[in-house]
Amino acid sequence: MVWKPNVTVAAVAERNGRFLLVEEHTERGLLLNQPAGHLEADESIVAAVVRETLEETAWEFAPEYLIGVYRWRPAGNEVTYIRFAFSGRVRTHHADRPLDTGITRAIWLSADEIRAGRDRHRSPLVVRCLEDYLAGIRAPLDLLVDYH
């Protein structure tokens, strides 16, 4: 059997001291996550985070930095996730745009509100990406090469 991780992307967007999250239906109930999703075939990693953020929040996201690359395998799960987390700015909000299936709403929360809600996080990566962002971890996007 060949091991193949699931590659995902996530956006950490801060505005006025609050961070953009989504509330989504999961197998564990209604949980919070950064706007995030899976990389699609023939899609660059940066394009994936732009697309996922728009689909899940109706906000246009402009990535500026790579915060980190995270490997996570949930306990009792056969799936391993490789998450590329980005910081950036949101631009235009398309309020009339429907959100992805399973997303109930996009919400803006403070860092303290996010930390206090750990029991409602989709994964431990929600807080880890937030804390790394707040610690000033930033890498240039040109580290990611979309080689054809």
mmCIF file of C-alpha atoms in Angstrom:
data_model
loop_
_atom_site.group_PDB
_atom_site.id
_atom_site.type_symbol
_atom_site.label_atom_id
_atom_site.label_comp_id
_atom_site.label_asym_id
_atom_site.label_seq_id
_atom_site.Cartn_x
_atom_site.Cartn_y
_atom_site.Cartn_z
ATOM 1 C CA MET A 1 0.000 0.000 0.000
ATOM 2 C CA VAL A 2 1.330 3.422 -0.963
ATOM 3 C CA TRP A 3 0.924 6.188 1.612
ATOM 4 C CA LYS A 4 -0.560 9.387 0.206
ATOM 5 C CA PRO A 5 -1.320 12.351 2.465
ATOM 6 C CA ASN A 6 -4.195 14.742 1.861
ATOM 7 C CA VAL A 7 -2.825 18.167 0.960
ATOM 8 C CA THR A 8 -4.835 21.036 2.382
ATOM 9 C CA VAL A 9 -4.559 24.810 2.554
ATOM 10 C CA ALA A 10 -5.780 27.290 5.168
ATOM 11 C CA ALA A 11 -6.100 31.067 5.370
ATOM 12 C CA VAL A 12 -5.331 33.165 8.433
ATOM 13 C CA ALA A 13 -6.923 36.528 7.732
ATOM 14 C CA GLU A 14 -6.868 39.276 10.356
ATOM 15 C CA ARG A 15 -8.950 42.430 10.211
ATOM 16 C CA ASN A 16 -9.233 44.932 13.066
ATOM 17 C CA GLY A 17 -7.836 42.407 15.559
ATOM 18 C CA ARG A 18 -10.291 39.687 14.587
ATOM 19 C CA PHE A 19 -9.746 36.542 12.532
ATOM 20 C CA LEU A 20 -11.897 35.028 9.810
ATOM 21 C CA LEU A 21 -13.193 31.545 10.642
ATOM 22 C CA VAL A 22 -15.908 29.305 9.318
ATOM 23 C CA GLU A 23 -18.492 27.339 11.220
ATOM 24 C CA GLU A 24 -19.088 24.031 9.480
ATOM 25 C CA HIS A 25 -20.986 20.780 9.821
ATOM 26 C CA THR A 26 -18.658 17.827 10.471
ATOM 27 C CA GLU A 27 -18.975 14.239 11.628
ATOM 28 C CA ARG A 28 -18.345 15.650 15.156
ATOM 29 C CA GLY A 29 -21.014 18.341 14.899
ATOM 30 C CA LEU A 30 -20.780 22.068 14.239
ATOM 31 C CA LEU A 31 -17.106 23.083 14.457
ATOM 32 C CA LEU A 32 -14.849 26.063 13.747
ATOM 33 C CA ASN A 33 -11.951 26.156 11.315
ATOM 34 C CA GLN A 34 -9.936 28.609 9.319
ATOM 35 C CA PRO A 35 -11.161 28.818 5.731
ATOM 36 C CA ALA A 36 -9.508 25.648 4.457
ATOM 37 C CA GLY A 37 -9.787 22.820 1.998
ATOM 38 C CA HIS A 38 -8.108 20.362 -0.290
ATOM 39 C CA LEU A 39 -5.715 21.067 -3.113
ATOM 40 C CA GLU A 40 -7.248 20.111 -6.457
ATOM 41 C CA ALA A 41 -5.471 18.476 -9.385
ATOM 42 C CA ASP A 42 -3.510 20.939 -11.551
ATOM 43 C CA GLU A 43 -4.013 23.752 -9.010
ATOM 44 C CA SER A 44 -1.193 25.688 -7.393
ATOM 45 C CA ILE A 45 -1.086 25.708 -3.595
ATOM 46 C CA VAL A 46 -1.533 29.494 -3.528
ATOM 47 C CA ALA A 47 -4.474 29.354 -5.952
ATOM 48 C CA ALA A 48 -6.085 26.706 -3.730
ATOM 49 C CA VAL A 49 -6.139 28.943 -0.644
ATOM 50 C CA VAL A 50 -7.613 31.817 -2.672
ATOM 51 C CA ARG A 51 -10.340 29.540 -4.075
ATOM 52 C CA GLU A 52 -11.149 27.828 -0.772
ATOM 53 C CA THR A 53 -11.436 31.108 1.115
ATOM 54 C CA LEU A 54 -13.818 32.527 -1.473
ATOM 55 C CA GLU A 55 -15.917 29.347 -1.575
ATOM 56 C CA GLU A 56 -16.189 29.048 2.204
ATOM 57 C CA THR A 57 -16.487 32.703 3.253
ATOM 58 C CA ALA A 58 -17.426 34.776 0.164
ATOM 59 C CA TRP A 59 -14.333 36.908 0.871
ATOM 60 C CA GLU A 60 -11.578 37.401 -1.709
ATOM 61 C CA PHE A 61 -8.288 36.445 -0.025
ATOM 62 C CA ALA A 62 -4.890 37.783 -1.108
ATOM 63 C CA PRO A 63 -2.150 35.572 0.378
ATOM 64 C CA GLU A 64 0.975 37.443 1.442
ATOM 65 C CA TYR A 65 3.040 34.910 3.402
ATOM 66 C CA LEU A 66 3.346 31.231 4.169
ATOM 67 C CA ILE A 67 2.963 30.742 7.922
ATOM 68 C CA GLY A 68 3.937 27.090 7.942
ATOM 69 C CA VAL A 69 3.501 23.554 6.683
ATOM 70 C CA TYR A 70 1.911 21.201 9.192
ATOM 71 C CA ARG A 71 1.559 17.413 9.272
ATOM 72 C CA TRP A 72 -1.355 16.080 11.294
ATOM 73 C CA ARG A 73 -2.854 12.628 11.662
ATOM 74 C CA PRO A 74 -5.947 12.532 13.863
ATOM 75 C CA ALA A 75 -5.955 9.806 16.489
ATOM 76 C CA GLY A 76 -7.633 6.651 15.223
ATOM 77 C CA ASN A 77 -7.633 7.892 11.639
ATOM 78 C CA GLU A 78 -5.822 6.438 8.642
ATOM 79 C CA VAL A 79 -5.620 9.842 6.935
ATOM 80 C CA THR A 80 -2.636 12.175 7.290
ATOM 81 C CA TYR A 81 -3.065 15.839 6.413
ATOM 82 C CA ILE A 82 -0.362 18.172 5.144
ATOM 83 C CA ARG A 83 -1.617 21.740 5.673
ATOM 84 C CA PHE A 84 -0.116 24.826 4.047
ATOM 85 C CA ALA A 85 -1.240 27.822 6.108
ATOM 86 C CA PHE A 86 -1.115 31.341 4.688
ATOM 87 C CA SER A 87 -1.553 34.799 6.088
ATOM 88 C CA GLY A 88 -2.969 37.550 3.969
ATOM 89 C CA ARG A 89 -5.672 40.130 3.590
ATOM 90 C CA VAL A 90 -9.287 39.890 2.616
ATOM 91 C CA ARG A 91 -10.476 42.281 -0.007
ATOM 92 C CA THR A 92 -13.969 42.271 -1.504
ATOM 93 C CA HIS A 93 -16.838 40.525 0.261
ATOM 94 C CA HIS A 94 -19.505 38.993 -1.979
ATOM 95 C CA ALA A 95 -22.383 38.942 0.499
ATOM 96 C CA ASP A 96 -24.811 37.400 -1.993
ATOM 97 C CA ARG A 97 -22.496 34.482 -2.824
ATOM 98 C CA PRO A 98 -23.637 31.127 -1.397
ATOM 99 C CA LEU A 99 -21.131 29.384 0.872
ATOM 100 C CA ASP A 100 -19.832 25.856 0.295
ATOM 101 C CA THR A 101 -22.027 22.952 1.311
ATOM 102 C CA GLY A 102 -21.650 22.308 5.017
ATOM 103 C CA ILE A 103 -20.525 25.849 5.875
ATOM 104 C CA THR A 104 -23.146 27.583 8.037
ATOM 105 C CA ARG A 105 -21.411 30.948 8.284
ATOM 106 C CA ALA A 106 -18.189 32.909 8.184
ATOM 107 C CA ILE A 107 -17.415 34.701 11.449
ATOM 108 C CA TRP A 108 -14.788 37.095 12.798
ATOM 109 C CA LEU A 109 -13.400 36.201 16.238
ATOM 110 C CA SER A 110 -10.646 37.619 18.426
ATOM 111 C CA ALA A 111 -7.592 35.508 19.242
ATOM 112 C CA ASP A 112 -8.894 35.084 22.806
ATOM 113 C CA GLU A 113 -12.301 33.919 21.554
ATOM 114 C CA ILE A 114 -10.589 31.394 19.282
ATOM 115 C CA ARG A 115 -8.386 30.100 22.098
ATOM 116 C CA ALA A 116 -11.390 29.815 24.429
ATOM 117 C CA GLY A 117 -13.313 27.733 21.887
ATOM 118 C CA ARG A 118 -10.786 24.908 21.438
ATOM 119 C CA ASP A 119 -13.451 22.288 22.124
ATOM 120 C CA ARG A 120 -15.248 23.452 18.957
ATOM 121 C CA HIS A 121 -12.190 23.425 16.659
ATOM 122 C CA ARG A 122 -12.065 21.105 13.682
ATOM 123 C CA SER A 123 -8.428 20.316 14.501
ATOM 124 C CA PRO A 124 -5.604 21.440 16.789
ATOM 125 C CA LEU A 125 -4.149 23.215 13.758
ATOM 126 C CA VAL A 126 -6.666 26.052 14.173
ATOM 127 C CA VAL A 127 -4.902 27.376 17.279
ATOM 128 C CA ARG A 128 -1.428 26.359 16.142
ATOM 129 C CA CYS A 129 -1.709 28.358 12.891
ATOM 130 C CA LEU A 130 -3.138 31.321 14.800
ATOM 131 C CA GLU A 131 -0.326 31.243 17.378
ATOM 132 C CA ASP A 132 2.354 30.923 14.697
ATOM 133 C CA TYR A 133 0.857 33.905 12.887
ATOM 134 C CA LEU A 134 0.742 35.946 16.102
ATOM 135 C CA ALA A 135 4.384 34.975 16.793
ATOM 136 C CA GLY A 136 5.321 36.657 13.519
ATOM 137 C CA ILE A 137 6.218 33.547 11.545
ATOM 138 C CA ARG A 138 6.291 34.552 7.889
ATOM 139 C CA ALA A 139 7.951 32.981 4.863
ATOM 140 C CA PRO A 140 7.864 34.415 1.353
ATOM 141 C CA LEU A 141 5.423 32.861 -1.097
ATOM 142 C CA ASP A 142 8.229 32.295 -3.603
ATOM 143 C CA LEU A 143 9.283 29.290 -1.499
ATOM 144 C CA LEU A 144 6.383 27.525 -3.230
ATOM 145 C CA VAL A 145 7.231 26.662 -6.798
ATOM 146 C CA ASP A 146 4.524 25.518 -9.180
ATOM 147 C CA TYR A 147 6.740 23.585 -11.588
ATOM 148 C CA HIS A 148 5.225 22.298 -14.828
#
